[in-house]
Amino acid sequence: MTKQETFKINWIIELIKEQEPERTDLIEQLENSEIKEWFRQAYIRFVSGFRSNQPNSEWQFKENIELEHPTEGTIILDILKDGRIGGIEFLKYIPHY
């Protein structure tokens, strides 16, 4: 069995500091996140996407923040209307990219 590599939240924090330094709100959220490391995969969800963008849904999309990582490529942060990070998408791990 091969060891699956992990991705550390600190790498995202460093990318935001370099590429979106004014987004201290995102840095603070990630620093306070209970999730600190995960197996490399296409998407990490922080907020339930159940009935996204529907009335009373927790997931109300506002914008994307695009980051570039030297080995992982394009990373997209889904930002919700209340300012939370809804999830992080790693395009490298999506088969059609």
mmCIF file with all atom_site columns, C-alpha atoms in Angstrom:
data_model
loop_
_atom_site.group_PDB
_atom_site.id
_atom_site.type_symbol
_atom_site.label_atom_id
_atom_site.label_alt_id
_atom_site.label_comp_id
_atom_site.label_asym_id
_atom_site.label_entity_id
_atom_site.label_seq_id
_atom_site.pdbx_PDB_ins_code
_atom_site.Cartn_x
_atom_site.Cartn_y
_atom_site.Cartn_z
_atom_site.occupancy
_atom_site.B_iso_or_equiv
_atom_site.pdbx_formal_charge
_atom_site.auth_seq_id
_atom_site.auth_comp_id
_atom_site.auth_asym_id
_atom_site.auth_atom_id
_atom_site.pdbx_PDB_model_num
ATOM 1  C CA . MET A 1 1  ? 0.000   0.000  0.000   1.00 0.00 ? 1  MET A CA 1
ATOM 2  C CA . THR A 1 2  ? 1.380   3.399  -0.939  1.00 0.00 ? 2  THR A CA 1
ATOM 3  C CA . LYS A 1 3  ? 1.502   6.182  1.579   1.00 0.00 ? 3  LYS A CA 1
ATOM 4  C CA . GLN A 1 4  ? -0.932  8.923  0.589   1.00 0.00 ? 4  GLN A CA 1
ATOM 5  C CA . GLU A 1 5  ? 0.557   12.398 0.855   1.00 0.00 ? 5  GLU A CA 1
ATOM 6  C CA . THR A 1 6  ? -1.105  15.092 2.910   1.00 0.00 ? 6  THR A CA 1
ATOM 7  C CA . PHE A 1 7  ? -1.572  18.819 2.405   1.00 0.00 ? 7  PHE A CA 1
ATOM 8  C CA . LYS A 1 8  ? -1.055  21.168 5.337   1.00 0.00 ? 8  LYS A CA 1
ATOM 9  C CA . ILE A 1 9  ? -3.266  24.173 6.022   1.00 0.00 ? 9  ILE A CA 1
ATOM 10 C CA . ASN A 1 10 ? -0.160  26.281 6.699   1.00 0.00 ? 10 ASN A CA 1
ATOM 11 C CA . TRP A 1 11 ? 0.686   26.079 2.992   1.00 0.00 ? 11 TRP A CA 1
ATOM 12 C CA . ILE A 1 12 ? -2.628  27.771 2.142   1.00 0.00 ? 12 ILE A CA 1
ATOM 13 C CA . ILE A 1 13 ? -2.017  30.390 4.836   1.00 0.00 ? 13 ILE A CA 1
ATOM 14 C CA . GLU A 1 14 ? 1.399   31.184 3.332   1.00 0.00 ? 14 GLU A CA 1
ATOM 15 C CA . LEU A 1 15 ? -0.096  31.484 -0.170  1.00 0.00 ? 15 LEU A CA 1
ATOM 16 C CA . ILE A 1 16 ? -2.729  33.936 1.073   1.00 0.00 ? 16 ILE A CA 1
ATOM 17 C CA . LYS A 1 17 ? -0.046  35.993 2.844   1.00 0.00 ? 17 LYS A CA 1
ATOM 18 C CA . GLU A 1 18 ? 1.950   36.154 -0.409  1.00 0.00 ? 18 GLU A CA 1
ATOM 19 C CA . GLN A 1 19 ? -0.839  36.503 -2.982  1.00 0.00 ? 19 GLN A CA 1
ATOM 20 C CA . GLU A 1 20 ? -3.777  38.093 -1.091  1.00 0.00 ? 20 GLU A CA 1
ATOM 21 C CA . PRO A 1 21 ? -2.114  39.794 1.912   1.00 0.00 ? 21 PRO A CA 1
ATOM 22 C CA . GLU A 1 22 ? -5.078  42.090 2.586   1.00 0.00 ? 22 GLU A CA 1
ATOM 23 C CA . ARG A 1 23 ? -7.282  39.033 3.303   1.00 0.00 ? 23 ARG A CA 1
ATOM 24 C CA . THR A 1 24 ? -6.303  38.737 6.945   1.00 0.00 ? 24 THR A CA 1
ATOM 25 C CA . ASP A 1 25 ? -9.823  37.435 7.644   1.00 0.00 ? 25 ASP A CA 1
ATOM 26 C CA . LEU A 1 26 ? -9.065  34.293 5.641   1.00 0.00 ? 26 LEU A CA 1
ATOM 27 C CA . ILE A 1 27 ? -5.692  33.835 7.312   1.00 0.00 ? 27 ILE A CA 1
ATOM 28 C CA . GLU A 1 28 ? -7.324  34.076 10.738  1.00 0.00 ? 28 GLU A CA 1
ATOM 29 C CA . GLN A 1 29 ? -10.041 31.560 9.813   1.00 0.00 ? 29 GLN A CA 1
ATOM 30 C CA . LEU A 1 30 ? -7.514  29.012 8.617   1.00 0.00 ? 30 LEU A CA 1
ATOM 31 C CA . GLU A 1 31 ? -5.261  29.524 11.627  1.00 0.00 ? 31 GLU A CA 1
ATOM 32 C CA . ASN A 1 32 ? -8.273  28.797 13.863  1.00 0.00 ? 32 ASN A CA 1
ATOM 33 C CA . SER A 1 33 ? -9.537  25.860 11.818  1.00 0.00 ? 33 SER A CA 1
ATOM 34 C CA . GLU A 1 34 ? -9.811  22.464 13.484  1.00 0.00 ? 34 GLU A CA 1
ATOM 35 C CA . ILE A 1 35 ? -8.683  20.911 10.191  1.00 0.00 ? 35 ILE A CA 1
ATOM 36 C CA . LYS A 1 36 ? -4.899  21.342 9.951   1.00 0.00 ? 36 LYS A CA 1
ATOM 37 C CA . GLU A 1 37 ? -3.959  18.636 7.446   1.00 0.00 ? 37 GLU A CA 1
ATOM 38 C CA . TRP A 1 38 ? -5.759  16.387 4.958   1.00 0.00 ? 38 TRP A CA 1
ATOM 39 C CA . PHE A 1 39 ? -5.081  13.796 2.293   1.00 0.00 ? 39 PHE A CA 1
ATOM 40 C CA . ARG A 1 40 ? -4.587  15.391 -1.101  1.00 0.00 ? 40 ARG A CA 1
ATOM 41 C CA . GLN A 1 41 ? -7.902  15.444 -2.926  1.00 0.00 ? 41 GLN A CA 1
ATOM 42 C CA . ALA A 1 42 ? -9.955  17.654 -5.220  1.00 0.00 ? 42 ALA A CA 1
ATOM 43 C CA . TYR A 1 43 ? -12.053 19.405 -2.564  1.00 0.00 ? 43 TYR A CA 1
ATOM 44 C CA . ILE A 1 44 ? -12.019 20.062 1.171   1.00 0.00 ? 44 ILE A CA 1
ATOM 45 C CA . ARG A 1 45 ? -15.351 21.258 2.589   1.00 0.00 ? 45 ARG A CA 1
ATOM 46 C CA . PHE A 1 46 ? -15.569 23.450 5.691   1.00 0.00 ? 46 PHE A CA 1
ATOM 47 C CA . VAL A 1 47 ? -19.301 24.266 5.410   1.00 0.00 ? 47 VAL A CA 1
ATOM 48 C CA . SER A 1 48 ? -22.133 21.969 4.363   1.00 0.00 ? 48 SER A CA 1
ATOM 49 C CA . GLY A 1 49 ? -23.140 22.451 0.744   1.00 0.00 ? 49 GLY A CA 1
ATOM 50 C CA . PHE A 1 50 ? -26.607 20.987 1.326   1.00 0.00 ? 50 PHE A CA 1
ATOM 51 C CA . ARG A 1 51 ? -29.140 23.037 -0.666  1.00 0.00 ? 51 ARG A CA 1
ATOM 52 C CA . SER A 1 52 ? -26.439 25.551 -1.546  1.00 0.00 ? 52 SER A CA 1
ATOM 53 C CA . ASN A 1 53 ? -27.604 29.100 -2.241  1.00 0.00 ? 53 ASN A CA 1
ATOM 54 C CA . GLN A 1 54 ? -31.187 28.220 -1.287  1.00 0.00 ? 54 GLN A CA 1
ATOM 55 C CA . PRO A 1 55 ? -33.077 30.125 1.433   1.00 0.00 ? 55 PRO A CA 1
ATOM 56 C CA . ASN A 1 56 ? -31.950 29.083 4.928   1.00 0.00 ? 56 ASN A CA 1
ATOM 57 C CA . SER A 1 57 ? -28.972 27.165 3.542   1.00 0.00 ? 57 SER A CA 1
ATOM 58 C CA . GLU A 1 58 ? -25.702 27.567 5.392   1.00 0.00 ? 58 GLU A CA 1
ATOM 59 C CA . TRP A 1 59 ? -23.890 27.763 2.020   1.00 0.00 ? 59 TRP A CA 1
ATOM 60 C CA . GLN A 1 60 ? -24.473 31.171 0.407   1.00 0.00 ? 60 GLN A CA 1
ATOM 61 C CA . PHE A 1 61 ? -21.736 31.731 -2.187  1.00 0.00 ? 61 PHE A CA 1
ATOM 62 C CA . LYS A 1 62 ? -20.121 35.156 -2.640  1.00 0.00 ? 62 LYS A CA 1
ATOM 63 C CA . GLU A 1 63 ? -16.784 34.848 -4.482  1.00 0.00 ? 63 GLU A CA 1
ATOM 64 C CA . ASN A 1 64 ? -13.739 32.782 -5.378  1.00 0.00 ? 64 ASN A CA 1
ATOM 65 C CA . ILE A 1 65 ? -10.167 33.578 -4.427  1.00 0.00 ? 65 ILE A CA 1
ATOM 66 C CA . GLU A 1 66 ? -7.637  31.979 -6.775  1.00 0.00 ? 66 GLU A CA 1
ATOM 67 C CA . LEU A 1 67 ? -4.184  31.063 -5.497  1.00 0.00 ? 67 LEU A CA 1
ATOM 68 C CA . GLU A 1 68 ? -1.225  29.492 -7.291  1.00 0.00 ? 68 GLU A CA 1
ATOM 69 C CA . HIS A 1 69 ? 0.896   26.856 -5.550  1.00 0.00 ? 69 HIS A CA 1
ATOM 70 C CA . PRO A 1 70 ? 4.288   25.855 -7.057  1.00 0.00 ? 70 PRO A CA 1
ATOM 71 C CA . THR A 1 71 ? 3.541   22.101 -7.097  1.00 0.00 ? 71 THR A CA 1
ATOM 72 C CA . GLU A 1 72 ? -0.237  21.875 -6.539  1.00 0.00 ? 72 GLU A CA 1
ATOM 73 C CA . GLY A 1 73 ? -1.174  24.406 -9.228  1.00 0.00 ? 73 GLY A CA 1
ATOM 74 C CA . THR A 1 74 ? -4.366  26.444 -9.032  1.00 0.00 ? 74 THR A CA 1
ATOM 75 C CA . ILE A 1 75 ? -6.204  26.389 -5.713  1.00 0.00 ? 75 ILE A CA 1
ATOM 76 C CA . ILE A 1 76 ? -9.641  28.004 -5.399  1.00 0.00 ? 76 ILE A CA 1
ATOM 77 C CA . LEU A 1 77 ? -11.104 29.225 -2.100  1.00 0.00 ? 77 LEU A CA 1
ATOM 78 C CA . ASP A 1 78 ? -14.913 29.379 -2.053  1.00 0.00 ? 78 ASP A CA 1
ATOM 79 C CA . ILE A 1 79 ? -15.885 32.405 0.033   1.00 0.00 ? 79 ILE A CA 1
ATOM 80 C CA . LEU A 1 80 ? -19.419 32.634 1.400   1.00 0.00 ? 80 LEU A CA 1
ATOM 81 C CA . LYS A 1 81 ? -21.542 35.755 1.880   1.00 0.00 ? 81 LYS A CA 1
ATOM 82 C CA . ASP A 1 82 ? -20.863 35.725 5.625   1.00 0.00 ? 82 ASP A CA 1
ATOM 83 C CA . GLY A 1 83 ? -17.099 35.756 4.943   1.00 0.00 ? 83 GLY A CA 1
ATOM 84 C CA . ARG A 1 84 ? -16.389 32.144 5.845   1.00 0.00 ? 84 ARG A CA 1
ATOM 85 C CA . ILE A 1 85 ? -14.355 29.823 3.674   1.00 0.00 ? 85 ILE A CA 1
ATOM 86 C CA . GLY A 1 86 ? -16.835 27.247 2.423   1.00 0.00 ? 86 GLY A CA 1
ATOM 87 C CA . GLY A 1 87 ? -14.235 24.978 0.899   1.00 0.00 ? 87 GLY A CA 1
ATOM 88 C CA . ILE A 1 88 ? -10.938 24.696 -0.933  1.00 0.00 ? 88 ILE A CA 1
ATOM 89 C CA . GLU A 1 89 ? -10.693 23.239 -4.437  1.00 0.00 ? 89 GLU A CA 1
ATOM 90 C CA . PHE A 1 90 ? -7.487  21.795 -5.901  1.00 0.00 ? 90 PHE A CA 1
ATOM 91 C CA . LEU A 1 91 ? -7.874  21.825 -9.689  1.00 0.00 ? 91 LEU A CA 1
ATOM 92 C CA . LYS A 1 92 ? -4.905  19.470 -10.138 1.00 0.00 ? 92 LYS A CA 1
ATOM 93 C CA . TYR A 1 93 ? -6.946  16.633 -8.634  1.00 0.00 ? 93 TYR A CA 1
ATOM 94 C CA . ILE A 1 94 ? -10.042 17.127 -10.791 1.00 0.00 ? 94 ILE A CA 1
ATOM 95 C CA . PRO A 1 95 ? -9.808  14.672 -13.712 1.00 0.00 ? 95 PRO A CA 1
ATOM 96 C CA . HIS A 1 96 ? -10.931 17.075 -16.467 1.00 0.00 ? 96 HIS A CA 1
ATOM 97 C CA . TYR A 1 97 ? -8.274  19.743 -15.655 1.00 0.00 ? 97 TYR A CA 1
#
